[in-house]
Amino acid sequence: MEHGYHVAIVGATGAVGLELLSILEERKFPVAQLSLLASKRSAGRRLVFAGEGFTVQELAESSFQGVHFALFSVSSSISKAFGPIAARAGAVVIDDSSAFRMDPDVPLVVTEVNPHALHRHRGLVAHPNCSTIPLVMVLHPVHRWARVKRIVVATYQSVSGAGARAMQELDQQTRAWMTDEAGEASVFPHPIAFNCLPHIDAFGELGYTGEEWKMVRETQKILEDDSIRMSTTTVRVPVFRCHSEVVNIETERQITAQEVRQLLATAPGVAVIDDPEKNQYPMPLTVAGRDEVFVGRIRQDPSHDRAINLWLVSDNLRKGAALNMVQIMELLSAGGGR
Ligand SMILES: NC(=O)c1ccc[n+]([C@@H]2O[C@H](COP(=O)([O-])OP(=O)(O)OC[C@H]3O[C@@H](n4cnc5c(N)ncnc54)[C@H](OP(=O)(O)O)[C@@H]3O)[C@@H](O)[C@H]2O)c1
């Protein structure tokens, strides 16, 4: 590896960090030097990138000398502490925690929706929540065509959205259930195997959770329209990978289900699978590992003449996280931004 960029992955051993490694390799991003960073616990661990072994190092203030792009996938407190240090060292930071998302000086970017926002970055770019990304990718073309007034969303979010330990917890509880043993709940407040938890993040204002408010505020910021009204219920389900969402979209102008189907069929990064007679609709098992946001069950809301219902599924570790981060880096390296 000689020509290219020095890329640092902060949180390289996590669910998103490992996905970042495989997407960087898959998309042949020109990596000349790679720094893999995590906590003291993982320092010394070996990870493979492009057939070569790399040793994970403990994250430190001195980790960012000569780094062009620092991909942060750690908790927001670590991002807040180390993101500005990396930016001051000259790296462009792409951060997928909630640390900087609502900072008016930090662009919050989904590459198919608002790439223009990258031009005003000052060393920090925020990456949205994994449920917000597929939602805005579907709303964006509808908003441009018929102006979205109000959205009601219910999510069905996989355990990988809560990280590597959450995936282990579902695996262990499922095995324990099969053998009549007691499975322990530590990441989630209740057993997640064979269960649904209407609770993601801490409860807050009006009884909505942090995750629910993130979706509302991030959607308004990315679509650059604070007038969009939105109410969300986020639910954790016993699925390993892929977030699904039921979305009711009320528009200002009337739009038919067929028009929405056509708009989405040509929207970048979106794919429509919508043939109910043949039992064809997107599902986590068929969408896992795919890059696109898949949409189906597109239909008129019979209770409202300017509202549409649809179902979407997206791989939260790919477009919901690592893929969008790498796509941001690709745009920046091609000259979008400073
Ligand atoms: N999972 C998703 O679908 C998704 C989507 C969008 C955004 N995000 C955001 O991405 C971030 C990471 O999520 P994840 O799902 O990848 O979590 P994860 O699997 O729990 O991984 C967390 C990573 O953070 C590292 N870490 C923990 N404490 C650290 C410290 N003190 N110093 C340096 N590194 C430390 C861990 O390293 P060790 O191995 O050393 O513990 C690990 O690499 C979160 O902010 C999350 O909200 C996740």
mmCIF file of C-alpha atoms and ligand atoms in Angstrom:
data_model
loop_
_atom_site.group_PDB
_atom_site.id
_atom_site.type_symbol
_atom_site.label_atom_id
_atom_site.label_comp_id
_atom_site.label_asym_id
_atom_site.label_seq_id
_atom_site.Cartn_x
_atom_site.Cartn_y
_atom_site.Cartn_z
ATOM 1 C CA MET A 1 0.000 0.000 0.000
ATOM 2 C CA GLU A 2 1.895 3.106 -1.180
ATOM 3 C CA HIS A 3 -0.386 5.704 -2.765
ATOM 4 C CA GLY A 4 -3.479 6.805 -0.984
ATOM 5 C CA TYR A 5 -4.689 8.016 2.376
ATOM 6 C CA HIS A 6 -3.803 7.368 5.971
ATOM 7 C CA VAL A 7 -7.082 6.158 7.476
ATOM 8 C CA ALA A 8 -7.690 5.649 11.202
ATOM 9 C CA ILE A 9 -10.630 3.618 12.503
ATOM 10 C CA VAL A 10 -11.511 4.485 16.090
ATOM 11 C CA GLY A 11 -13.534 1.574 17.473
ATOM 12 C CA ALA A 12 -12.072 -0.848 14.925
ATOM 13 C CA THR A 13 -13.042 -3.918 16.981
ATOM 14 C CA GLY A 14 -16.745 -3.013 17.252
ATOM 15 C CA ALA A 15 -19.694 -4.113 15.108
ATOM 16 C CA VAL A 16 -19.383 -1.020 12.876
ATOM 17 C CA GLY A 17 -15.563 -0.969 12.995
ATOM 18 C CA LEU A 18 -15.285 -4.493 11.580
ATOM 19 C CA GLU A 19 -17.829 -3.646 8.879
ATOM 20 C CA LEU A 20 -15.789 -0.542 8.002
ATOM 21 C CA LEU A 21 -12.761 -2.754 7.379
ATOM 22 C CA SER A 22 -14.623 -5.027 4.995
ATOM 23 C CA ILE A 23 -16.324 -2.139 3.127
ATOM 24 C CA LEU A 24 -13.025 -0.251 2.702
ATOM 25 C CA GLU A 25 -11.550 -3.383 1.173
ATOM 26 C CA GLU A 26 -14.608 -4.177 -0.934
ATOM 27 C CA ARG A 27 -14.827 -0.656 -2.425
ATOM 28 C CA LYS A 28 -11.050 -0.498 -2.922
ATOM 29 C CA PHE A 29 -10.710 2.807 -1.117
ATOM 30 C CA PRO A 30 -7.069 3.889 -1.593
ATOM 31 C CA VAL A 31 -5.685 3.164 1.886
ATOM 32 C CA ALA A 32 -1.925 3.809 2.088
ATOM 33 C CA GLN A 33 -1.712 3.501 5.869
ATOM 34 C CA LEU A 34 -4.190 2.119 8.366
ATOM 35 C CA SER A 35 -4.391 2.789 12.108
ATOM 36 C CA LEU A 36 -6.765 0.562 14.051
ATOM 37 C CA LEU A 37 -7.698 2.026 17.422
ATOM 38 C CA ALA A 38 -9.791 0.759 20.320
ATOM 39 C CA SER A 39 -9.657 0.649 24.115
ATOM 40 C CA LYS A 40 -6.864 -0.826 26.211
ATOM 41 C CA ARG A 41 -8.872 -4.088 26.324
ATOM 42 C CA SER A 42 -8.318 -4.766 22.613
ATOM 43 C CA ALA A 43 -4.808 -3.321 22.235
ATOM 44 C CA GLY A 44 -2.584 -5.977 20.676
ATOM 45 C CA ARG A 45 -5.435 -7.801 18.923
ATOM 46 C CA ARG A 46 -4.732 -8.579 15.252
ATOM 47 C CA LEU A 47 -7.264 -7.734 12.520
ATOM 48 C CA VAL A 48 -6.919 -8.478 8.818
ATOM 49 C CA PHE A 49 -7.333 -5.893 6.070
ATOM 50 C CA ALA A 50 -6.661 -6.706 2.397
ATOM 51 C CA GLY A 51 -4.872 -9.897 3.374
ATOM 52 C CA GLU A 52 -2.499 -8.090 5.747
ATOM 53 C CA GLY A 53 -2.505 -8.312 9.555
ATOM 54 C CA PHE A 54 -2.753 -5.082 11.581
ATOM 55 C CA THR A 55 -2.321 -4.678 15.335
ATOM 56 C CA VAL A 56 -4.998 -2.762 17.230
ATOM 57 C CA GLN A 57 -3.577 0.117 19.271
ATOM 58 C CA GLU A 58 -4.964 1.836 22.301
ATOM 59 C CA LEU A 59 -6.600 5.166 21.393
ATOM 60 C CA ALA A 60 -4.439 8.082 22.558
ATOM 61 C CA GLU A 61 -4.170 11.815 21.900
ATOM 62 C CA SER A 62 -1.121 11.105 19.737
ATOM 63 C CA SER A 63 -2.983 8.588 17.513
ATOM 64 C CA PHE A 64 -3.773 11.063 14.718
ATOM 65 C CA GLN A 65 -0.416 12.356 13.452
ATOM 66 C CA GLY A 66 -0.457 12.210 9.632
ATOM 67 C CA VAL A 67 -4.011 10.786 9.514
ATOM 68 C CA HIS A 68 -6.129 12.071 6.586
ATOM 69 C CA PHE A 69 -9.459 10.497 7.577
ATOM 70 C CA ALA A 70 -10.452 9.398 11.095
ATOM 71 C CA LEU A 71 -13.561 7.211 11.109
ATOM 72 C CA PHE A 72 -14.987 7.287 14.625
ATOM 73 C CA SER A 73 -17.353 4.526 15.698
ATOM 74 C CA VAL A 74 -17.315 4.675 19.481
ATOM 75 C CA SER A 75 -19.575 6.105 22.200
ATOM 76 C CA SER A 76 -20.444 9.788 21.957
ATOM 77 C CA SER A 77 -18.382 10.591 25.069
ATOM 78 C CA ILE A 78 -15.218 9.185 23.435
ATOM 79 C CA SER A 79 -16.040 10.989 20.177
ATOM 80 C CA LYS A 80 -16.500 14.260 22.075
ATOM 81 C CA ALA A 81 -13.148 13.791 23.823
ATOM 82 C CA PHE A 82 -11.072 12.633 20.829
ATOM 83 C CA GLY A 83 -12.886 13.944 17.701
ATOM 84 C CA PRO A 84 -11.677 17.553 18.126
ATOM 85 C CA ILE A 85 -8.143 16.294 18.888
ATOM 86 C CA ALA A 86 -8.108 14.342 15.615
ATOM 87 C CA ALA A 87 -9.488 17.348 13.677
ATOM 88 C CA ARG A 88 -6.861 19.650 15.229
ATOM 89 C CA ALA A 89 -4.179 17.172 14.128
ATOM 90 C CA GLY A 90 -5.393 17.726 10.531
ATOM 91 C CA ALA A 91 -7.648 14.693 10.017
ATOM 92 C CA VAL A 92 -11.172 14.946 8.655
ATOM 93 C CA VAL A 93 -13.298 13.221 11.296
ATOM 94 C CA ILE A 94 -16.376 11.247 10.210
ATOM 95 C CA ASP A 95 -18.221 10.396 13.407
ATOM 96 C CA ASP A 96 -21.138 7.975 13.670
ATOM 97 C CA SER A 97 -22.025 8.651 17.304
ATOM 98 C CA SER A 98 -24.616 11.240 18.331
ATOM 99 C CA ALA A 99 -21.887 13.586 19.685
ATOM 100 C CA PHE A 100 -21.956 16.246 16.953
ATOM 101 C CA ARG A 101 -25.076 15.463 14.909
ATOM 102 C CA MET A 102 -27.143 18.424 16.048
ATOM 103 C CA ASP A 103 -24.247 20.919 16.164
ATOM 104 C CA PRO A 104 -25.259 23.597 13.622
ATOM 105 C CA ASP A 105 -21.620 23.928 12.537
ATOM 106 C CA VAL A 106 -21.274 20.210 11.753
ATOM 107 C CA PRO A 107 -22.830 18.788 8.569
ATOM 108 C CA LEU A 108 -24.986 15.693 9.078
ATOM 109 C CA VAL A 109 -24.772 13.796 5.820
ATOM 110 C CA VAL A 110 -26.465 11.006 3.915
ATOM 111 C CA THR A 111 -24.546 10.845 0.653
ATOM 112 C CA GLU A 112 -27.599 10.361 -1.612
ATOM 113 C CA VAL A 113 -29.635 13.087 0.116
ATOM 114 C CA ASN A 114 -27.516 16.099 1.129
ATOM 115 C CA PRO A 115 -23.933 15.690 -0.160
ATOM 116 C CA HIS A 116 -23.843 19.490 -0.680
ATOM 117 C CA ALA A 117 -23.696 19.912 3.125
ATOM 118 C CA LEU A 118 -20.156 18.473 3.090
ATOM 119 C CA HIS A 119 -18.812 21.688 1.591
ATOM 120 C CA ARG A 120 -19.174 23.536 4.870
ATOM 121 C CA HIS A 121 -17.347 21.066 7.099
ATOM 122 C CA ARG A 122 -14.530 22.310 9.321
ATOM 123 C CA GLY A 123 -12.836 19.024 10.012
ATOM 124 C CA LEU A 124 -15.872 17.262 11.488
ATOM 125 C CA VAL A 125 -18.672 15.461 9.635
ATOM 126 C CA ALA A 126 -21.476 13.724 11.520
ATOM 127 C CA HIS A 127 -23.122 10.525 10.376
ATOM 128 C CA PRO A 128 -26.829 10.070 11.237
ATOM 129 C CA ASN A 129 -28.537 7.413 13.314
ATOM 130 C CA CYS A 130 -28.994 4.045 11.579
ATOM 131 C CA SER A 131 -32.808 4.422 11.519
ATOM 132 C CA THR A 132 -32.738 8.007 10.256
ATOM 133 C CA ILE A 133 -30.612 7.175 7.190
ATOM 134 C CA PRO A 134 -33.036 4.788 5.394
ATOM 135 C CA LEU A 135 -35.979 6.961 6.382
ATOM 136 C CA VAL A 136 -34.581 10.149 4.806
ATOM 137 C CA MET A 137 -33.476 8.233 1.705
ATOM 138 C CA VAL A 138 -37.099 7.276 1.146
ATOM 139 C CA LEU A 139 -38.602 10.608 2.232
ATOM 140 C CA HIS A 140 -36.273 12.767 0.143
ATOM 141 C CA PRO A 141 -37.745 12.039 -3.327
ATOM 142 C CA VAL A 142 -41.299 12.150 -1.966
ATOM 143 C CA HIS A 143 -40.602 15.469 -0.213
ATOM 144 C CA ARG A 144 -39.271 17.024 -3.429
ATOM 145 C CA TRP A 145 -42.297 15.825 -5.396
ATOM 146 C CA ALA A 146 -45.229 16.337 -3.026
ATOM 147 C CA ARG A 147 -43.784 18.006 0.134
ATOM 148 C CA VAL A 148 -43.892 15.856 3.235
ATOM 149 C CA LYS A 149 -45.959 17.445 6.015
ATOM 150 C CA ARG A 150 -46.109 14.741 8.668
ATOM 151 C CA ILE A 151 -44.605 11.303 9.260
ATOM 152 C CA VAL A 152 -45.578 8.555 11.719
ATOM 153 C CA VAL A 153 -42.907 5.858 12.060
ATOM 154 C CA ALA A 154 -42.557 2.607 13.984
ATOM 155 C CA THR A 155 -39.158 0.901 13.843
ATOM 156 C CA TYR A 156 -38.215 -2.762 14.237
ATOM 157 C CA GLN A 157 -34.502 -2.467 15.030
ATOM 158 C CA SER A 158 -32.016 -5.316 15.068
ATOM 159 C CA VAL A 159 -29.717 -6.023 17.991
ATOM 160 C CA SER A 160 -26.563 -5.198 15.982
ATOM 161 C CA GLY A 161 -27.684 -1.573 16.223
ATOM 162 C CA ALA A 162 -26.660 -1.820 19.882
ATOM 163 C CA GLY A 163 -23.201 -3.220 19.103
ATOM 164 C CA ALA A 164 -21.244 -6.459 19.207
ATOM 165 C CA ARG A 165 -22.171 -7.368 22.803
ATOM 166 C CA ALA A 166 -25.880 -7.078 22.006
ATOM 167 C CA MET A 167 -25.481 -9.582 19.165
ATOM 168 C CA GLN A 168 -23.803 -12.012 21.575
ATOM 169 C CA GLU A 169 -26.650 -11.495 24.048
ATOM 170 C CA LEU A 170 -29.324 -12.487 21.492
ATOM 171 C CA ASP A 171 -27.235 -15.494 20.456
ATOM 172 C CA GLN A 172 -26.758 -16.668 24.068
ATOM 173 C CA GLN A 173 -30.388 -16.107 25.077
ATOM 174 C CA THR A 174 -31.653 -17.972 22.012
ATOM 175 C CA ARG A 175 -29.410 -20.967 22.777
ATOM 176 C CA ALA A 176 -30.406 -20.848 26.456
ATOM 177 C CA TRP A 177 -34.115 -20.817 25.538
ATOM 178 C CA MET A 178 -33.652 -23.930 23.377
ATOM 179 C CA THR A 179 -32.048 -25.820 26.246
ATOM 180 C CA ASP A 180 -34.411 -24.503 28.941
ATOM 181 C CA GLU A 181 -31.612 -22.613 30.666
ATOM 182 C CA ALA A 182 -31.905 -19.046 31.955
ATOM 183 C CA GLY A 183 -30.404 -16.487 29.537
ATOM 184 C CA GLU A 184 -28.952 -13.381 31.126
ATOM 185 C CA ALA A 185 -29.968 -9.856 30.117
ATOM 186 C CA SER A 186 -27.134 -7.331 30.483
ATOM 187 C CA VAL A 187 -27.088 -5.079 27.393
ATOM 188 C CA PHE A 188 -30.895 -4.812 27.241
ATOM 189 C CA PRO A 189 -33.173 -4.239 30.273
ATOM 190 C CA HIS A 190 -35.221 -7.410 29.500
ATOM 191 C CA PRO A 191 -34.631 -10.635 27.563
ATOM 192 C CA ILE A 192 -34.477 -9.855 23.836
ATOM 193 C CA ALA A 193 -34.755 -13.421 22.479
ATOM 194 C CA PHE A 194 -38.397 -14.135 21.436
ATOM 195 C CA ASN A 195 -39.344 -10.668 22.667
ATOM 196 C CA CYS A 196 -39.827 -7.059 21.497
ATOM 197 C CA LEU A 197 -38.706 -4.093 23.591
ATOM 198 C CA PRO A 198 -40.462 -0.755 22.927
ATOM 199 C CA HIS A 199 -37.478 0.992 24.420
ATOM 200 C CA ILE A 200 -34.261 2.150 22.668
ATOM 201 C CA ASP A 201 -32.132 4.705 24.522
ATOM 202 C CA ALA A 202 -33.244 6.587 27.651
ATOM 203 C CA PHE A 203 -36.812 7.806 28.158
ATOM 204 C CA GLY A 204 -37.107 11.593 28.019
ATOM 205 C CA GLU A 205 -39.299 14.481 26.929
ATOM 206 C CA LEU A 206 -43.040 13.605 26.585
ATOM 207 C CA GLY A 207 -42.246 9.933 27.294
ATOM 208 C CA TYR A 208 -40.331 9.504 24.021
ATOM 209 C CA THR A 209 -36.862 7.935 24.032
ATOM 210 C CA GLY A 210 -33.597 9.526 22.961
ATOM 211 C CA GLU A 211 -33.599 7.334 19.833
ATOM 212 C CA GLU A 212 -37.086 8.600 18.926
ATOM 213 C CA TRP A 213 -36.104 12.260 19.302
ATOM 214 C CA LYS A 214 -32.868 11.658 17.358
ATOM 215 C CA MET A 215 -34.917 10.424 14.390
ATOM 216 C CA VAL A 216 -37.150 13.524 14.470
ATOM 217 C CA ARG A 217 -34.381 16.107 14.791
ATOM 218 C CA GLU A 218 -31.955 14.446 12.406
ATOM 219 C CA THR A 219 -34.640 14.042 9.719
ATOM 220 C CA GLN A 220 -35.474 17.760 9.916
ATOM 221 C CA LYS A 221 -31.781 18.727 9.770
ATOM 222 C CA ILE A 222 -30.921 16.480 6.797
ATOM 223 C CA LEU A 223 -34.024 17.436 4.796
ATOM 224 C CA GLU A 224 -33.417 21.080 5.796
ATOM 225 C CA ASP A 225 -37.049 21.503 6.809
ATOM 226 C CA ASP A 226 -37.996 22.034 10.451
ATOM 227 C CA SER A 227 -41.685 22.237 9.511
ATOM 228 C CA ILE A 228 -41.909 18.454 8.972
ATOM 229 C CA ARG A 229 -43.897 17.025 11.880
ATOM 230 C CA MET A 230 -43.027 13.570 13.038
ATOM 231 C CA SER A 231 -43.839 11.024 15.690
ATOM 232 C CA THR A 232 -41.793 7.873 16.185
ATOM 233 C CA THR A 233 -41.866 4.671 18.217
ATOM 234 C CA THR A 234 -38.601 2.716 18.222
ATOM 235 C CA VAL A 235 -38.681 -0.986 19.031
ATOM 236 C CA ARG A 236 -35.834 -3.506 19.465
ATOM 237 C CA VAL A 237 -36.627 -6.900 17.923
ATOM 238 C CA PRO A 238 -34.797 -10.250 18.046
ATOM 239 C CA VAL A 239 -33.197 -9.885 14.615
ATOM 240 C CA PHE A 240 -29.395 -9.874 14.233
ATOM 241 C CA ARG A 241 -29.046 -7.496 11.349
ATOM 242 C CA CYS A 242 -31.246 -4.928 9.476
ATOM 243 C CA HIS A 243 -33.606 -2.306 10.776
ATOM 244 C CA SER A 244 -37.164 -2.273 9.413
ATOM 245 C CA GLU A 245 -39.628 0.610 9.601
ATOM 246 C CA VAL A 246 -43.344 1.112 9.010
ATOM 247 C CA VAL A 247 -43.756 4.645 7.699
ATOM 248 C CA ASN A 248 -46.924 6.697 7.209
ATOM 249 C CA ILE A 249 -46.213 9.786 5.091
ATOM 250 C CA GLU A 250 -48.688 12.651 4.815
ATOM 251 C CA THR A 251 -47.972 15.027 1.946
ATOM 252 C CA GLU A 252 -49.136 18.505 1.011
ATOM 253 C CA ARG A 253 -49.831 17.563 -2.611
ATOM 254 C CA GLN A 254 -51.732 14.392 -3.390
ATOM 255 C CA ILE A 255 -49.517 11.525 -4.535
ATOM 256 C CA THR A 256 -50.583 8.021 -5.483
ATOM 257 C CA ALA A 257 -48.981 4.784 -4.340
ATOM 258 C CA GLN A 258 -47.945 4.125 -7.942
ATOM 259 C CA GLU A 259 -46.227 7.523 -8.165
ATOM 260 C CA VAL A 260 -44.339 6.813 -4.919
ATOM 261 C CA ARG A 261 -43.328 3.396 -6.278
ATOM 262 C CA GLN A 262 -41.977 5.065 -9.446
ATOM 263 C CA LEU A 263 -40.146 7.810 -7.546
ATOM 264 C CA LEU A 264 -38.492 5.290 -5.241
ATOM 265 C CA ALA A 265 -37.594 2.903 -8.067
ATOM 266 C CA THR A 266 -35.306 5.590 -9.509
ATOM 267 C CA ALA A 267 -34.058 7.102 -6.234
ATOM 268 C CA PRO A 268 -30.325 6.563 -5.724
ATOM 269 C CA GLY A 269 -29.525 3.840 -3.195
ATOM 270 C CA VAL A 270 -33.184 2.730 -2.942
ATOM 271 C CA ALA A 271 -34.677 -0.484 -4.370
ATOM 272 C CA VAL A 272 -38.354 -1.412 -4.544
ATOM 273 C CA ILE A 273 -39.564 -4.970 -3.928
ATOM 274 C CA ASP A 274 -43.326 -4.707 -3.956
ATOM 275 C CA ASP A 275 -45.280 -7.621 -5.354
ATOM 276 C CA PRO A 276 -47.599 -8.793 -2.553
ATOM 277 C CA GLU A 277 -49.376 -11.319 -4.798
ATOM 278 C CA LYS A 278 -46.091 -13.216 -5.099
ATOM 279 C CA ASN A 279 -45.225 -12.641 -1.414
ATOM 280 C CA GLN A 280 -42.465 -10.281 -2.505
ATOM 281 C CA TYR A 281 -41.474 -7.593 0.011
ATOM 282 C CA PRO A 282 -38.196 -6.749 1.755
ATOM 283 C CA MET A 283 -37.200 -8.687 4.882
ATOM 284 C CA PRO A 284 -34.139 -8.535 7.182
ATOM 285 C CA LEU A 285 -32.990 -12.000 6.123
ATOM 286 C CA THR A 286 -32.891 -11.054 2.437
ATOM 287 C CA VAL A 287 -31.600 -7.496 2.913
ATOM 288 C CA ALA A 288 -28.672 -8.336 5.264
ATOM 289 C CA GLY A 289 -25.380 -7.631 3.501
ATOM 290 C CA ARG A 290 -27.006 -5.449 0.823
ATOM 291 C CA ASP A 291 -26.216 -1.763 0.281
ATOM 292 C CA GLU A 292 -29.604 -0.430 -0.825
ATOM 293 C CA VAL A 293 -32.578 0.619 1.287
ATOM 294 C CA PHE A 294 -35.379 -1.748 0.247
ATOM 295 C CA VAL A 295 -39.008 -0.620 0.171
ATOM 296 C CA GLY A 296 -42.257 -2.555 -0.234
ATOM 297 C CA ARG A 297 -45.929 -2.633 0.812
ATOM 298 C CA ILE A 298 -46.370 0.836 -0.763
ATOM 299 C CA ARG A 299 -50.064 1.671 -0.517
ATOM 300 C CA GLN A 300 -52.585 4.431 -0.014
ATOM 301 C CA ASP A 301 -53.605 5.160 3.565
ATOM 302 C CA PRO A 302 -57.377 4.444 3.409
ATOM 303 C CA SER A 303 -57.969 6.848 6.307
ATOM 304 C CA HIS A 304 -56.417 9.878 4.585
ATOM 305 C CA ASP A 305 -56.463 11.014 0.937
ATOM 306 C CA ARG A 306 -52.948 12.514 1.055
ATOM 307 C CA ALA A 307 -51.090 9.807 2.940
ATOM 308 C CA ILE A 308 -49.089 6.739 1.965
ATOM 309 C CA ASN A 309 -48.002 3.722 3.994
ATOM 310 C CA LEU A 310 -44.813 1.791 3.274
ATOM 311 C CA TRP A 311 -42.390 -0.711 4.777
ATOM 312 C CA LEU A 312 -38.619 -0.305 4.503
ATOM 313 C CA VAL A 313 -35.671 -2.521 5.442
ATOM 314 C CA SER A 314 -32.018 -1.510 5.506
ATOM 315 C CA ASP A 315 -28.799 -3.143 6.728
ATOM 316 C CA ASN A 316 -27.964 -0.981 9.743
ATOM 317 C CA LEU A 317 -24.285 -1.957 9.724
ATOM 318 C CA ARG A 318 -23.884 -1.066 6.036
ATOM 319 C CA LYS A 319 -25.959 1.940 4.797
ATOM 320 C CA GLY A 320 -26.955 2.672 8.402
ATOM 321 C CA ALA A 321 -23.321 2.947 9.449
ATOM 322 C CA ALA A 322 -20.099 1.823 7.731
ATOM 323 C CA LEU A 323 -21.147 2.231 4.083
ATOM 324 C CA ASN A 324 -22.408 5.809 4.485
ATOM 325 C CA MET A 325 -19.190 6.696 6.374
ATOM 326 C CA VAL A 326 -17.024 5.309 3.565
ATOM 327 C CA GLN A 327 -19.204 7.031 0.940
ATOM 328 C CA ILE A 328 -18.704 10.357 2.778
ATOM 329 C CA MET A 329 -14.949 9.725 2.715
ATOM 330 C CA GLU A 330 -15.115 8.891 -1.006
ATOM 331 C CA LEU A 331 -16.939 12.175 -1.735
ATOM 332 C CA LEU A 332 -14.452 14.172 0.342
ATOM 333 C CA SER A 333 -11.453 12.521 -1.300
ATOM 334 C CA ALA A 334 -12.969 13.327 -4.703
ATOM 335 C CA GLY A 335 -13.050 17.022 -3.742
ATOM 336 C CA GLY A 336 -16.374 17.490 -1.965
ATOM 337 C CA GLY A 337 -15.538 19.532 1.135
ATOM 338 C CA ARG A 338 -12.335 21.260 2.214
HETATM 339 N N1 LIG B 1 -24.299 -0.605 15.280
HETATM 340 C C1 LIG B 1 -24.923 0.200 14.427
HETATM 341 O O1 LIG B 1 -25.761 -0.230 13.614
HETATM 342 C C2 LIG B 1 -24.635 1.664 14.439
HETATM 343 C C3 LIG B 1 -25.138 2.463 13.413
HETATM 344 C C4 LIG B 1 -24.890 3.835 13.408
HETATM 345 C C5 LIG B 1 -24.147 4.374 14.430
HETATM 346 N N2 LIG B 1 -23.646 3.571 15.431
HETATM 347 C C6 LIG B 1 -22.822 4.195 16.483
HETATM 348 O O2 LIG B 1 -21.506 3.668 16.351
HETATM 349 C C7 LIG B 1 -20.847 3.670 17.618
HETATM 350 C C8 LIG B 1 -20.250 2.274 17.845
HETATM 351 O O3 LIG B 1 -21.251 1.325 17.675
HETATM 352 P P1 LIG B 1 -20.975 -0.238 17.558
HETATM 353 O O4 LIG B 1 -22.300 -0.808 17.296
HETATM 354 O O5 LIG B 1 -19.852 -0.537 16.632
HETATM 355 O O6 LIG B 1 -20.533 -0.582 19.074
HETATM 356 P P2 LIG B 1 -19.639 -1.781 19.643
HETATM 357 O O7 LIG B 1 -19.774 -2.997 18.814
HETATM 358 O O8 LIG B 1 -19.999 -1.855 21.083
HETATM 359 O O9 LIG B 1 -18.146 -1.244 19.496
HETATM 360 C C9 LIG B 1 -17.642 -0.207 20.298
HETATM 361 C C10 LIG B 1 -16.204 0.093 19.913
HETATM 362 O O10 LIG B 1 -15.757 1.158 20.760
HETATM 363 C C11 LIG B 1 -14.491 0.784 21.313
HETATM 364 N N3 LIG B 1 -14.258 1.408 22.605
HETATM 365 C C12 LIG B 1 -14.960 1.235 23.746
HETATM 366 N N4 LIG B 1 -14.406 1.963 24.750
HETATM 367 C C13 LIG B 1 -13.342 2.603 24.203
HETATM 368 C C14 LIG B 1 -12.333 3.492 24.712
HETATM 369 N N5 LIG B 1 -12.347 3.883 25.988
HETATM 370 N N6 LIG B 1 -11.379 3.955 23.861
HETATM 371 C C15 LIG B 1 -11.362 3.569 22.568
HETATM 372 N N7 LIG B 1 -12.259 2.715 22.020
HETATM 373 C C16 LIG B 1 -13.244 2.257 22.826
HETATM 374 C C17 LIG B 1 -14.597 -0.726 21.452
HETATM 375 O O11 LIG B 1 -13.292 -1.256 21.600
HETATM 376 P P3 LIG B 1 -12.950 -2.519 22.569
HETATM 377 O O12 LIG B 1 -12.915 -3.714 21.667
HETATM 378 O O13 LIG B 1 -11.589 -2.175 23.059
HETATM 379 O O14 LIG B 1 -13.978 -2.572 23.629
HETATM 380 C C18 LIG B 1 -15.245 -1.086 20.131
HETATM 381 O O15 LIG B 1 -14.275 -1.096 19.097
HETATM 382 C C19 LIG B 1 -21.916 4.090 18.630
HETATM 383 O O16 LIG B 1 -21.797 5.468 18.899
HETATM 384 C C20 LIG B 1 -23.225 3.821 17.892
HETATM 385 O O17 LIG B 1 -24.267 4.637 18.336
HETATM 386 C C21 LIG B 1 -23.853 2.231 15.439
#
